[in-house]
Amino acid sequence: MMLKVTGKMIEVRKYNSKDIRIKELGGVPMLTVRGDLSNKRFQTIIAKTCDVRIPKPLNIKSSKNLSLAWMSPDELLIFSFSGAFHEKTQKGLDSALKGLHSLILDVSGARSLFLVEGILWRELLAKGSPVDVRQSSFAKDAFRRTRIGQVSVAFWMASDNSVYIICGRSHSDFFYDWLCNAASDGSLTKYF
Amino acid sequence: MKKYSAFALVKEAFNNHLGWGRAWRHAQPKKRYKVIIVGAGGHGLATAYYLGKNFGIRDVAVIEKGWLGGGNTGRNTTIIRSNYLQEESAAIYEKSRSLYETLSQELNYNIMFSPRGVMMLCQTEHELRAMKRTYYANRLFGVQTEMVSPMRMKEMIPIINTDGPRYPILGGLWQPRGGTARHDAVAWGYARAISSWGADIIENCEVTGIVREASKVASIQTTKGSIDCEKLCFVVAGSSSLLAELAGFRLPLESVALQALVSEPIKPVMDCVVMANTVHGYMSQSDKGEMVIGGGADGCNNYSQRGSFQHIEETVRALIETFPIISRLRQLRQWGGIVDMTGDRSPIISKTPVENIFLNCGWGTGGFKAIPGSGWATAELVAHGNPGKLAAPFSLARFVEGRMIDESIAAAVAH
Amino acid sequence: MSTRISKAGRLLDRNKRLSFTFNGRNLFGFQGDTLASALLANDQVLVGRSFKYHRPRGFVSSGVDEPNALMSLGHGGNFEPNRSATTVELVDGIEAVSQNHLGSLDWDLGFINNFFAKIFPAGFYYKTFMKPRFAWKHLFEPIIRNAAGLGRAPSLPDEAAYDYFYAHVDILVIGAGMAGLLATYELAKSGLKVTLVEQKHYLGGYALSDDFEVDGVAVPKWLENIEKKLIDSDNVQIKKNFTAIGVHDHGYLIGCENLEVAEKMGRSSIRHRLWRLRTKQIVLATGAIERPLIFAGNDIPGVMLSSAALDFYKLYGVSPGDRTVVVTNNDSAYLTAINLYNAGLSVPVVIDVREESSGDLFESLRSMGIRIEYGKGIASVLGKKRVKAVELCSLTGEGSVQETIECDSVIMSGGWSSAVHLWSHCGGRLIWNDQLDTFLPDASKSPIDENGEDFIAVVGAASGSFWPSEVVQNVKQIVQKIQKKFKTSKVKSSSISIQEIKYGDSNSKYFTPEGASEKLKSKCFVDFQNDVKLSDLRLATQEGYESVEHLKRYTTLGMATDQGKLSNINGLKYLADFLGREINEVGTTTFRPPYTPISLGSIAGEARKGLFKPVRKTTLHLWHEANGASWEPVGDWRRPYAYLKKNETIEQAVSREVTNTRNALGILDASTLGKIIVSGPDAANFLDLMYTNMISTLQVGRCRYGLMCNENGFLFDDGVVVRLAEETFLCHTTTGGADRVYSWMEEWHQTEWWNKRVFIQNVTEQFTQITIAGPKSRLLLEELGGLDVSRVSLKPLDYLEGELAKIKARVFRISFSGELSFEIAVPSQFGLEFWEKCLETGSQFGISPYGTEALHVMRAEKGFIMIGDETDGTVIPQDLNLGWAVSKKKKDFIGKRAQERIFMNDPNRKTLVGLSLQNSSEKIPDGASVIIGGVDQANDNVIGHVTSTYFSPTLDKPIAMALLKDGKNLLGRSIEIPVDSEKILKAIVSEPKFYDAEGNRQND
Amino acid sequence: MLRFKCPVCNTVADETELSPGGEAHIERMGPGSSDDAFYKYLFERKNPLGIHFERWFHAYGCGKWFHAARCTKTMEIFGTYKAQEIKPPKHIIDAITKKRPNWKNE
Ligand SMILES: Cc1cc2nc3c(=O)[nH]c(=O)nc-3n(C[C@H](O)[C@H](O)[C@H](O)COP(=O)(O)OP(=O)(O)OC[C@H]3O[C@@H](n4cnc5c(N)ncnc54)[C@H](O)[C@@H]3O)c2cc1C
Ligand SMILES: NC(=O)c1ccc[n+]([C@@H]2O[C@H](COP(=O)([O-])OP(=O)(O)OC[C@H]3O[C@@H](n4cnc5c(N)ncnc54)[C@H](O)[C@@H]3O)[C@@H](O)[C@H]2O)c1
Ligand SMILES: Cc1cc2nc3c(=O)[nH]c(=O)nc-3n(C[C@H](O)[C@H](O)[C@H](O)COP(=O)(O)O)c2cc1C
Ligand SMILES: [Zn+2]
């Protein structure tokens, strides 16, 4: 399933169980930005170029065109919802960050994006991730890097009834199979 | 000491077995010994045994902080093999294995050495090449091994899944005279032998201090008082760093928890030992019927003798992949042992910075198989004050010189 | 006989009849039965054979402590051995089969062992079978092994599914007896979130079979009411069929949920679910386990625990027999006696090892006119496959028979052991309580969490509160403590009034008669499953195995599937008596997880078959698959080893791929190679430390082959470094090394050289990397168009960026095959498109894909090293003639100091050479040892080993590389390679360069 | 199974999200150091029974290394701190001595 980074989200494949819908989404451009997130100038440039402020640690923040996710004290991940915006952002950052110790890389081809929908989405995460995904600990805007099963992932809520998950591209077939298995009928407990 | 035999058993049967004496004497420390060995695990007891047998040194005490054999000797998965790649390792492990062959008779204690064969799986091209290299090296060093094809393996081990989807089995290195032994019996058998000729085994006696005079040790302090000695030998596996600290030096060791588990007993289904290094798991079936399974080591320093569950998970996964029928067996018990890991994962048999202290440690995850050979070599070191041919490569100095003896090339796990 | 009694059977739904089979016999039970109660209701008293002596055995208990009633269930992919019938909820169609007999359960040939029991005491095998030596392996051990095990192993892979669940809970209450239920209720009332788990399929615990009243209602009704309230409560979650199996560090608890019934009913696709719980607070309410008494014949079918008999009667309406003799050291067996009597069954005598008893139950017994014999014991139980009678004797003395009392069942109680297993798993200490005759948790030495605080509270019988009113008090206290810890607003605990039954004092006697002769001792069973008798304990202690741990290991006491739940304390008591010490001094053996055995399947969870371990795939994976790839696992990846055409062997394919690449054009998926960006003002300087080479002198737009060593000086990875820009480098690594090298760099940067301004980013997956190799590769690139790749513009080790075939690409002129070669990286979204374009455009030049093996053959022909083949963790670059890549000018790099040590400069180190055989079509064997001067005894002639070996299609002869001692001085000499005992190959040592040594082809 | 609070990203990380990195605060010996000093740096370890200053890598998380003070016997954690501290900071030492007054940092 080869994707063009058009900026248009397309459905690569999907699986529906009784309680859960799983989709792999393609075409979402991503940028990795490295820099000192606590640096005032860096903050201003990001806010200006992306039109979103740097999120708090362990958070994700969005505007209409893009989302900014906090990866670590010196790393951001930017998701663009349109291809044009992606290039604009990359170019904008490239020039604005000149002179400031930083690094901007297109990683659109390095990660796969999944959307899990259905009220039991928390349960799916709980089957594989050691993170506390109770409502009280994992809510809207939270962005968590961890593992699910044996795969390194990050996830955040898409809505009350859905969650986005990213993993490394080379793991996507395996991870998709994992998700489908975890969602299979008769295996969910309605725990949360 | 009453001799053990079938005849004696039958005779005792008529006496309700009231005639059997203690396997080893209950000893209180004397004021002074020629040699004190700290640690009544297999290696400590074997050292005492060969000191007496090969060098006539019998004025020996073996000091044990807990119960004899309660360290790693009492909690290992009992794999015995000698198909090591490096010449130095093959030499000492093969010496050991060959001593195991006759140990029951020698000690008059059935330690149930069972040369049922050890199969090491090759599951990648790379592993296959490494095993072939071991095979050729073994041949020249007189260790009998052979390479086995997947088809032949399936005949030998019917429950194995040779074409697992993830890591199909490409072959195996088979050591027919490798196997297992009854671990506790090894300690008990040596203890009975040395006790019978007068060596003292002092249990529940912890060494708490080392008293030095100039560059030498004069005596040790223990929870049962102070004891003088001419020579002192530390054989305490996971606790080696702690004793070294008492003696004023440090070691190239880290202590970590290594895990194992057994299943409930089932009728025999697998006659040999199988080690699957690529997926990290190994398994054999004991004479009682449990599947004895070895897991991974925790990566962090640990003296709790517990360890955690995640390594058990990994191991069990690997083994279900290799032996799909075991999925419905149940885990009966899991446990941990504190193993002492060196920088090159090979042991230390060495002199130390203190003139009359000797050291045997660093056997890590794989020293059960080495007990007789290591005892042999350590006795020589203690008796002469200098290592013989077997022990020489395993000195502390090798770390300074960069003369590593690295076995990780041949097998990811060293059991 | 055991039968169903019409009045009792609280858990049964008598309208739902279920059928099942035992050893092929069709039997019936009811909904609510366990397999055990249903068998017993059918008078199936003999249910198994013991491990060692094959003695006939019946049910001893009604729960997880059952040592005897293990059977095999199901068949094919659902076959399961060693299931204890007392823990199997009955469903329609169960097929149970008894185990461990030669012949039938009733007529077991293995029973012969029993006659040799006298010669086979504990540890007999240590004393015999030593001569002749070969007989152990060929005769004795096979006999012993044949006798091993209980059930058969499954013969087919498991068909069921398993999974995991991580949950984080504030408070976990384990055990839903009176204590657990009450604690949950009170904690929930104060607003705390509580999860309550119970291993059985029903709640209520022991109290469900008990006879007292709470707040004016019978206790079962009261329990039912609480359960209802809990179900309605928002902050309570109840899990039945859920066993807490192990407590681990930092509040980690493993639980196993048994969904077998739900699975059979089609309500769950999962058979067992392994729960991994993180808790802030655990409340242990695991109750207590009744102990047997020890007397001769206490293992004969029909002898069972008093609590088991009570359960069978109250919960399942099953009688243990028509005439039941009771033997006890405490009052709880009185309760059973009263119930059986009231059910119209006969209780000829209650034998009490105490001198006297008082209390309510005693009064009831007396008023019923049941005979009680104080200060008495059982000399022996008569019967073989079923109890026939008991012989009464005085407690003191040797057991001379005073009276023989006919009966068909015996119920016994030797007191209660608090279920403290989970307390102990993670470091909690125990303390023996003489008065209560049990080990109890020592609250001053509790297990601690990561903050050093205790996190387990114990309530109910598990904490020694054996009586209902005590349970209430005890729960109240613990609840208050927890409320304080969680800082909840104080809620008054409910006031509960108990119409208590007063119990008399128990005593601690555990075997009868006290002066038992040796003969009797050899019939007194302590550990039923493993056939450990009192005489075995005596023998072991007499022989000096007097540490509890030695006793256990010498006799196998407590090592059976019930892990000594019934036997351990009795064993300890014996040991303490023998040594004349307190039980506290003797101590226990270590409690270890699991609390009850759990399936290996549940431990593996979903990670089996396709989900066993991740396979990483490149963007071209599907293409390879569709085009005949024969796969090779490399690291987590799969790479095509070769592409097989119809009727081709692997060797033929490899040979074809090599020849085609050398003569025309080959294409390779090299995407798995690691790609790491290192960028920042200090990048060059940082990489100078990482690599042995000088990286800082590399010019922008140029590539350099770099080596990485560890601090020990050993070579561990290699790859081409490219300077993309003044401050930005791209470091290529081996496939297996990508993640390792990336973390390695991060580690050094973060923990040693954090002042160096660099960012390190692993971009391996961002790119599809494709190698175009062969004399026609430049033609292809020119045809694709977009970049000037002429000899002048793109020299060897140059790098260009631009568009190729309208796709953004980086082109590196590097060669691992020795041919003119380009590596091209395109963003992975365009990988397949680019690959297909190359194939399409390249068809006119005879393009053909090649796999890893062809790649390896070609690199070997050129004498290029391969990490993992030429290196093995003990090799330094100098050994491989790569000294040129180790900078002498740099002050420091990782591994530099190590390479200065004595051994690294030893002239005797092995160095890399080439080997070739003339006139042979046979490969030199992989990994073979190399000798010089013939095989000798001392092995002094071994000089090294073969590191890589191939048949070279290009040169039409076998070639190999080897690491040989003093290799440099052996050039031109003939060495020997012993293949097997007959065959020795002779090869000539050369430089490890077999083809185009000058490099004309790649530099074209 | 252990869990640590990562001082970099502040999440409580499960042991399976981390990888261990051995003893902390070992000073690197490079070219010019003596054989003995180099040996000590590379191989010799305190390996104490008790409080161990050690390194952990938040591999399945923020990707940063950090330090922790942990008891190797009870698994109690006295605190975590940045990987760039070259010795245990005061608040960690205080936390330890508060609970274990006899402990000495050797
Ligand atoms: C789970 C597991 C599986 C293993 N599997 C295998 C295998 O399959 N094959 C194999 O060959 N090897 C295996 N090993 C390794 C093997 O068990 C050990 O290498 C070997 O038992 C070490 O023996 P030892 O005598 O040196 O140490 P131990 O048996 O540990 O004896 C050391 C003794 O010293 C005592 N001691 C410590 N400190 C003091 C003190 N201060 N004063 C007095 N006494 C003290 C201890 O109490 C202990 O009894 C395994 C180890 C484990 C933990
Ligand atoms: N008279 C006596 O000598 C005596 C002795 C013992 C018990 N009792 C009675 O026992 C009751 C005490 O109540 P209690 O609640 O403490 O004990 P209980 O035995 O009634 O309940 C314990 C519950 O915990 C469950 N359990 C045990 N281990 C478990 C695990 N690992 N995972 C999940 N569940 C587990 C058991 O299945 C049981 O349902 C009182 O009714 C008391 O009268 C009396
Ligand atoms: C080879 C081997 C086989 C074992 N078999 C059993 C067994 O059948 N039953 C059992 O309960 N434990 C068995 N164990 C585990 C021991 O009970 C015990 O857990 C182990 O020796 C470690 O000691 P500890 O748990 O007392 O610390 C076995 C251990 C070994 C090394
Ligand atoms: Zn972190």
PDB file of N, CA, C and O in Angstrom, chain C residues 248-250 252 278 450-452 711-712 747-748 750-754 891-892 897-898, chain D residues 1-3 14 28 30-31 33-35 38 41 55 63-65 75-77 84 99:
ATOM      1  N   HIS C 248       4.261  -8.940  42.535  1.00  0.00           N
ATOM      2  CA  HIS C 248       5.632  -8.606  42.172  1.00  0.00           C
ATOM      3  C   HIS C 248       5.961  -7.197  42.644  1.00  0.00           C
ATOM      4  O   HIS C 248       5.095  -6.495  43.160  1.00  0.00           O
ATOM      5  N   ASP C 249       7.210  -6.806  42.416  1.00  0.00           N
ATOM      6  CA  ASP C 249       7.669  -5.515  42.923  1.00  0.00           C
ATOM      7  C   ASP C 249       6.818  -4.355  42.419  1.00  0.00           C
ATOM      8  O   ASP C 249       6.238  -4.405  41.344  1.00  0.00           O
ATOM      9  N   HIS C 250       6.803  -3.317  43.216  1.00  0.00           N
ATOM     10  CA  HIS C 250       6.163  -2.055  42.862  1.00  0.00           C
ATOM     11  C   HIS C 250       4.664  -2.191  42.574  1.00  0.00           C
ATOM     12  O   HIS C 250       4.150  -1.631  41.605  1.00  0.00           O
ATOM     13  N   TYR C 252       2.831  -4.588  41.492  1.00  0.00           N
ATOM     14  CA  TYR C 252       2.454  -5.268  40.250  1.00  0.00           C
ATOM     15  C   TYR C 252       1.861  -6.616  40.611  1.00  0.00           C
ATOM     16  O   TYR C 252       2.464  -7.391  41.346  1.00  0.00           O
ATOM     17  N   ARG C 278      -1.588  -2.873  38.117  1.00  0.00           N
ATOM     18  CA  ARG C 278      -0.797  -2.019  38.997  1.00  0.00           C
ATOM     19  C   ARG C 278      -1.746  -1.499  40.062  1.00  0.00           C
ATOM     20  O   ARG C 278      -2.796  -0.945  39.726  1.00  0.00           O
ATOM     21  N   GLU C 450       7.561   0.929  45.610  1.00  0.00           N
ATOM     22  CA  GLU C 450       8.733   1.698  45.195  1.00  0.00           C
ATOM     23  C   GLU C 450       9.030   2.861  46.136  1.00  0.00           C
ATOM     24  O   GLU C 450      10.148   3.357  46.187  1.00  0.00           O
ATOM     25  N   ASN C 451       8.024   3.288  46.895  1.00  0.00           N
ATOM     26  CA  ASN C 451       8.270   4.374  47.832  1.00  0.00           C
ATOM     27  C   ASN C 451       8.665   3.875  49.207  1.00  0.00           C
ATOM     28  O   ASN C 451       8.753   4.651  50.160  1.00  0.00           O
ATOM     29  N   GLY C 452       8.827   2.575  49.317  1.00  0.00           N
ATOM     30  CA  GLY C 452       9.202   2.025  50.607  1.00  0.00           C
ATOM     31  C   GLY C 452       8.020   1.877  51.543  1.00  0.00           C
ATOM     32  O   GLY C 452       8.189   1.622  52.727  1.00  0.00           O
ATOM     33  N   GLU C 711      33.798   0.409  23.469  1.00  0.00           N
ATOM     34  CA  GLU C 711      34.854   0.879  24.363  1.00  0.00           C
ATOM     35  C   GLU C 711      35.911  -0.181  24.606  1.00  0.00           C
ATOM     36  O   GLU C 711      37.002   0.095  25.079  1.00  0.00           O
ATOM     37  N   ASN C 712      35.548  -1.426  24.310  1.00  0.00           N
ATOM     38  CA  ASN C 712      36.498  -2.516  24.461  1.00  0.00           C
ATOM     39  C   ASN C 712      37.417  -2.636  23.245  1.00  0.00           C
ATOM     40  O   ASN C 712      38.257  -3.527  23.168  1.00  0.00           O
ATOM     41  N   GLU C 747      23.095   7.562  23.513  1.00  0.00           N
ATOM     42  CA  GLU C 747      23.628   7.325  24.845  1.00  0.00           C
ATOM     43  C   GLU C 747      24.883   8.151  25.092  1.00  0.00           C
ATOM     44  O   GLU C 747      25.005   8.835  26.103  1.00  0.00           O
ATOM     45  N   TRP C 748      25.785   8.103  24.140  1.00  0.00           N
ATOM     46  CA  TRP C 748      27.018   8.863  24.328  1.00  0.00           C
ATOM     47  C   TRP C 748      26.738  10.354  24.370  1.00  0.00           C
ATOM     48  O   TRP C 748      27.339  11.088  25.139  1.00  0.00           O
ATOM     49  N   GLN C 750      23.897  11.861  25.275  1.00  0.00           N
ATOM     50  CA  GLN C 750      23.170  12.288  26.475  1.00  0.00           C
ATOM     51  C   GLN C 750      23.954  12.106  27.758  1.00  0.00           C
ATOM     52  O   GLN C 750      23.755  12.837  28.719  1.00  0.00           O
ATOM     53  N   THR C 751      24.817  11.092  27.797  1.00  0.00           N
ATOM     54  CA  THR C 751      25.405  10.771  29.091  1.00  0.00           C
ATOM     55  C   THR C 751      26.886  11.107  29.201  1.00  0.00           C
ATOM     56  O   THR C 751      27.450  11.028  30.284  1.00  0.00           O
ATOM     57  N   GLU C 752      27.525  11.465  28.094  1.00  0.00           N
ATOM     58  CA  GLU C 752      28.944  11.770  28.197  1.00  0.00           C
ATOM     59  C   GLU C 752      29.265  13.126  27.569  1.00  0.00           C
ATOM     60  O   GLU C 752      29.937  13.949  28.144  1.00  0.00           O
ATOM     61  N   TRP C 753      28.724  13.345  26.383  1.00  0.00           N
ATOM     62  CA  TRP C 753      29.087  14.555  25.638  1.00  0.00           C
ATOM     63  C   TRP C 753      27.866  15.421  25.371  1.00  0.00           C
ATOM     64  O   TRP C 753      27.593  15.793  24.240  1.00  0.00           O
ATOM     65  N   TRP C 754      27.108  15.670  26.455  1.00  0.00           N
ATOM     66  CA  TRP C 754      25.861  16.415  26.247  1.00  0.00           C
ATOM     67  C   TRP C 754      26.099  17.877  25.878  1.00  0.00           C
ATOM     68  O   TRP C 754      25.200  18.556  25.428  1.00  0.00           O
ATOM     69  N   LYS C 891      42.866  12.398  18.870  1.00  0.00           N
ATOM     70  CA  LYS C 891      43.242  12.225  20.268  1.00  0.00           C
ATOM     71  C   LYS C 891      42.432  11.118  20.916  1.00  0.00           C
ATOM     72  O   LYS C 891      42.907  10.399  21.776  1.00  0.00           O
ATOM     73  N   ASP C 892      41.203  11.034  20.480  1.00  0.00           N
ATOM     74  CA  ASP C 892      40.307  10.108  21.170  1.00  0.00           C
ATOM     75  C   ASP C 892      39.214   9.644  20.216  1.00  0.00           C
ATOM     76  O   ASP C 892      38.827  10.372  19.303  1.00  0.00           O
ATOM     77  N   ARG C 897      41.386   3.854  23.463  1.00  0.00           N
ATOM     78  CA  ARG C 897      42.168   3.483  24.639  1.00  0.00           C
ATOM     79  C   ARG C 897      42.282   1.962  24.758  1.00  0.00           C
ATOM     80  O   ARG C 897      43.349   1.420  25.058  1.00  0.00           O
ATOM     81  N   ALA C 898      41.175   1.299  24.465  1.00  0.00           N
ATOM     82  CA  ALA C 898      41.172  -0.160  24.604  1.00  0.00           C
ATOM     83  C   ALA C 898      42.170  -0.799  23.656  1.00  0.00           C
ATOM     84  O   ALA C 898      42.832  -1.775  23.994  1.00  0.00           O
TER      85      ALA C 898
ATOM     86  N   MET D   1       7.756  -6.325  38.942  1.00  0.00           N
ATOM     87  CA  MET D   1       8.247  -5.486  37.853  1.00  0.00           C
ATOM     88  C   MET D   1       8.292  -4.030  38.294  1.00  0.00           C
ATOM     89  O   MET D   1       7.369  -3.531  38.909  1.00  0.00           O
ATOM     90  N   LEU D   2       9.386  -3.396  37.967  1.00  0.00           N
ATOM     91  CA  LEU D   2       9.633  -2.062  38.491  1.00  0.00           C
ATOM     92  C   LEU D   2       8.903  -0.990  37.695  1.00  0.00           C
ATOM     93  O   LEU D   2       8.473  -1.202  36.573  1.00  0.00           O
ATOM     94  N   ARG D   3       8.762   0.158  38.308  1.00  0.00           N
ATOM     95  CA  ARG D   3       8.343   1.344  37.557  1.00  0.00           C
ATOM     96  C   ARG D   3       9.095   2.541  38.122  1.00  0.00           C
ATOM     97  O   ARG D   3       9.405   2.601  39.322  1.00  0.00           O
ATOM     98  N   ASP D  14       6.809   2.010  33.037  1.00  0.00           N
ATOM     99  CA  ASP D  14       6.893   0.606  33.377  1.00  0.00           C
ATOM    100  C   ASP D  14       8.291   0.085  33.012  1.00  0.00           C
ATOM    101  O   ASP D  14       8.889   0.563  32.055  1.00  0.00           O
ATOM    102  N   ARG D  28      34.571   8.354  32.567  1.00  0.00           N
ATOM    103  CA  ARG D  28      35.184   7.709  31.414  1.00  0.00           C
ATOM    104  C   ARG D  28      36.701   7.911  31.426  1.00  0.00           C
ATOM    105  O   ARG D  28      37.194   8.980  31.734  1.00  0.00           O
ATOM    106  N   GLY D  30      39.879   7.729  28.945  1.00  0.00           N
ATOM    107  CA  GLY D  30      40.233   7.682  27.532  1.00  0.00           C
ATOM    108  C   GLY D  30      41.717   7.450  27.364  1.00  0.00           C
ATOM    109  O   GLY D  30      42.405   7.009  28.291  1.00  0.00           O
ATOM    110  N   PRO D  31      42.216   7.746  26.163  1.00  0.00           N
ATOM    111  CA  PRO D  31      43.647   7.613  25.916  1.00  0.00           C
ATOM    112  C   PRO D  31      44.443   8.399  26.951  1.00  0.00           C
ATOM    113  O   PRO D  31      44.016   9.471  27.378  1.00  0.00           O
ATOM    114  N   SER D  33      45.040   7.267  29.964  1.00  0.00           N
ATOM    115  CA  SER D  33      44.791   6.730  31.312  1.00  0.00           C
ATOM    116  C   SER D  33      45.622   5.465  31.501  1.00  0.00           C
ATOM    117  O   SER D  33      46.024   4.811  30.541  1.00  0.00           O
ATOM    118  N   SER D  34      45.830   5.114  32.755  1.00  0.00           N
ATOM    119  CA  SER D  34      46.636   3.917  33.028  1.00  0.00           C
ATOM    120  C   SER D  34      45.814   2.667  32.741  1.00  0.00           C
ATOM    121  O   SER D  34      44.584   2.712  32.708  1.00  0.00           O
ATOM    122  N   ASP D  35      46.499   1.550  32.552  1.00  0.00           N
ATOM    123  CA  ASP D  35      45.801   0.278  32.324  1.00  0.00           C
ATOM    124  C   ASP D  35      44.822  -0.004  33.439  1.00  0.00           C
ATOM    125  O   ASP D  35      43.711  -0.465  33.224  1.00  0.00           O
ATOM    126  N   PHE D  38      41.836   2.287  33.384  1.00  0.00           N
ATOM    127  CA  PHE D  38      40.967   1.927  32.262  1.00  0.00           C
ATOM    128  C   PHE D  38      40.172   0.661  32.582  1.00  0.00           C
ATOM    129  O   PHE D  38      38.970   0.564  32.325  1.00  0.00           O
ATOM    130  N   TYR D  41      37.363   1.570  34.921  1.00  0.00           N
ATOM    131  CA  TYR D  41      36.280   2.251  34.212  1.00  0.00           C
ATOM    132  C   TYR D  41      35.425   1.258  33.431  1.00  0.00           C
ATOM    133  O   TYR D  41      34.204   1.274  33.484  1.00  0.00           O
ATOM    134  N   ARG D  55      21.667   3.817  35.812  1.00  0.00           N
ATOM    135  CA  ARG D  55      21.177   4.509  34.631  1.00  0.00           C
ATOM    136  C   ARG D  55      20.024   3.731  34.008  1.00  0.00           C
ATOM    137  O   ARG D  55      20.017   2.505  33.984  1.00  0.00           O
ATOM    138  N   GLY D  63      12.763   8.806  25.061  1.00  0.00           N
ATOM    139  CA  GLY D  63      14.048   8.550  24.432  1.00  0.00           C
ATOM    140  C   GLY D  63      15.230   9.154  25.154  1.00  0.00           C
ATOM    141  O   GLY D  63      16.289   9.363  24.565  1.00  0.00           O
ATOM    142  N   LYS D  64      15.042   9.432  26.435  1.00  0.00           N
ATOM    143  CA  LYS D  64      16.140  10.040  27.189  1.00  0.00           C
ATOM    144  C   LYS D  64      16.626   9.106  28.295  1.00  0.00           C
ATOM    145  O   LYS D  64      15.877   8.315  28.844  1.00  0.00           O
ATOM    146  N   TRP D  65      17.904   9.278  28.605  1.00  0.00           N
ATOM    147  CA  TRP D  65      18.504   8.562  29.721  1.00  0.00           C
ATOM    148  C   TRP D  65      18.215   9.320  31.013  1.00  0.00           C
ATOM    149  O   TRP D  65      18.088  10.538  31.005  1.00  0.00           O
ATOM    150  N   MET D  75      14.170  -3.038  46.260  1.00  0.00           N
ATOM    151  CA  MET D  75      13.689  -2.384  45.038  1.00  0.00           C
ATOM    152  C   MET D  75      13.095  -0.998  45.307  1.00  0.00           C
ATOM    153  O   MET D  75      12.526  -0.383  44.413  1.00  0.00           O
ATOM    154  N   GLU D  76      13.226  -0.527  46.530  1.00  0.00           N
ATOM    155  CA  GLU D  76      12.730   0.807  46.827  1.00  0.00           C
ATOM    156  C   GLU D  76      13.510   1.834  46.010  1.00  0.00           C
ATOM    157  O   GLU D  76      14.721   1.727  45.823  1.00  0.00           O
ATOM    158  N   ILE D  77      12.787   2.844  45.527  1.00  0.00           N
ATOM    159  CA  ILE D  77      13.431   3.893  44.737  1.00  0.00           C
ATOM    160  C   ILE D  77      13.452   5.181  45.548  1.00  0.00           C
ATOM    161  O   ILE D  77      12.421   5.615  46.061  1.00  0.00           O
ATOM    162  N   GLN D  84      22.485  14.039  33.264  1.00  0.00           N
ATOM    163  CA  GLN D  84      23.632  14.942  33.157  1.00  0.00           C
ATOM    164  C   GLN D  84      24.182  15.354  34.516  1.00  0.00           C
ATOM    165  O   GLN D  84      25.090  16.177  34.597  1.00  0.00           O
ATOM    166  N   LYS D  99      15.692   7.993  55.192  1.00  0.00           N
ATOM    167  CA  LYS D  99      15.157   6.656  55.459  1.00  0.00           C
ATOM    168  C   LYS D  99      16.209   5.700  55.982  1.00  0.00           C
ATOM    169  O   LYS D  99      15.900   4.735  56.671  1.00  0.00           O
TER     170      LYS D  99
END
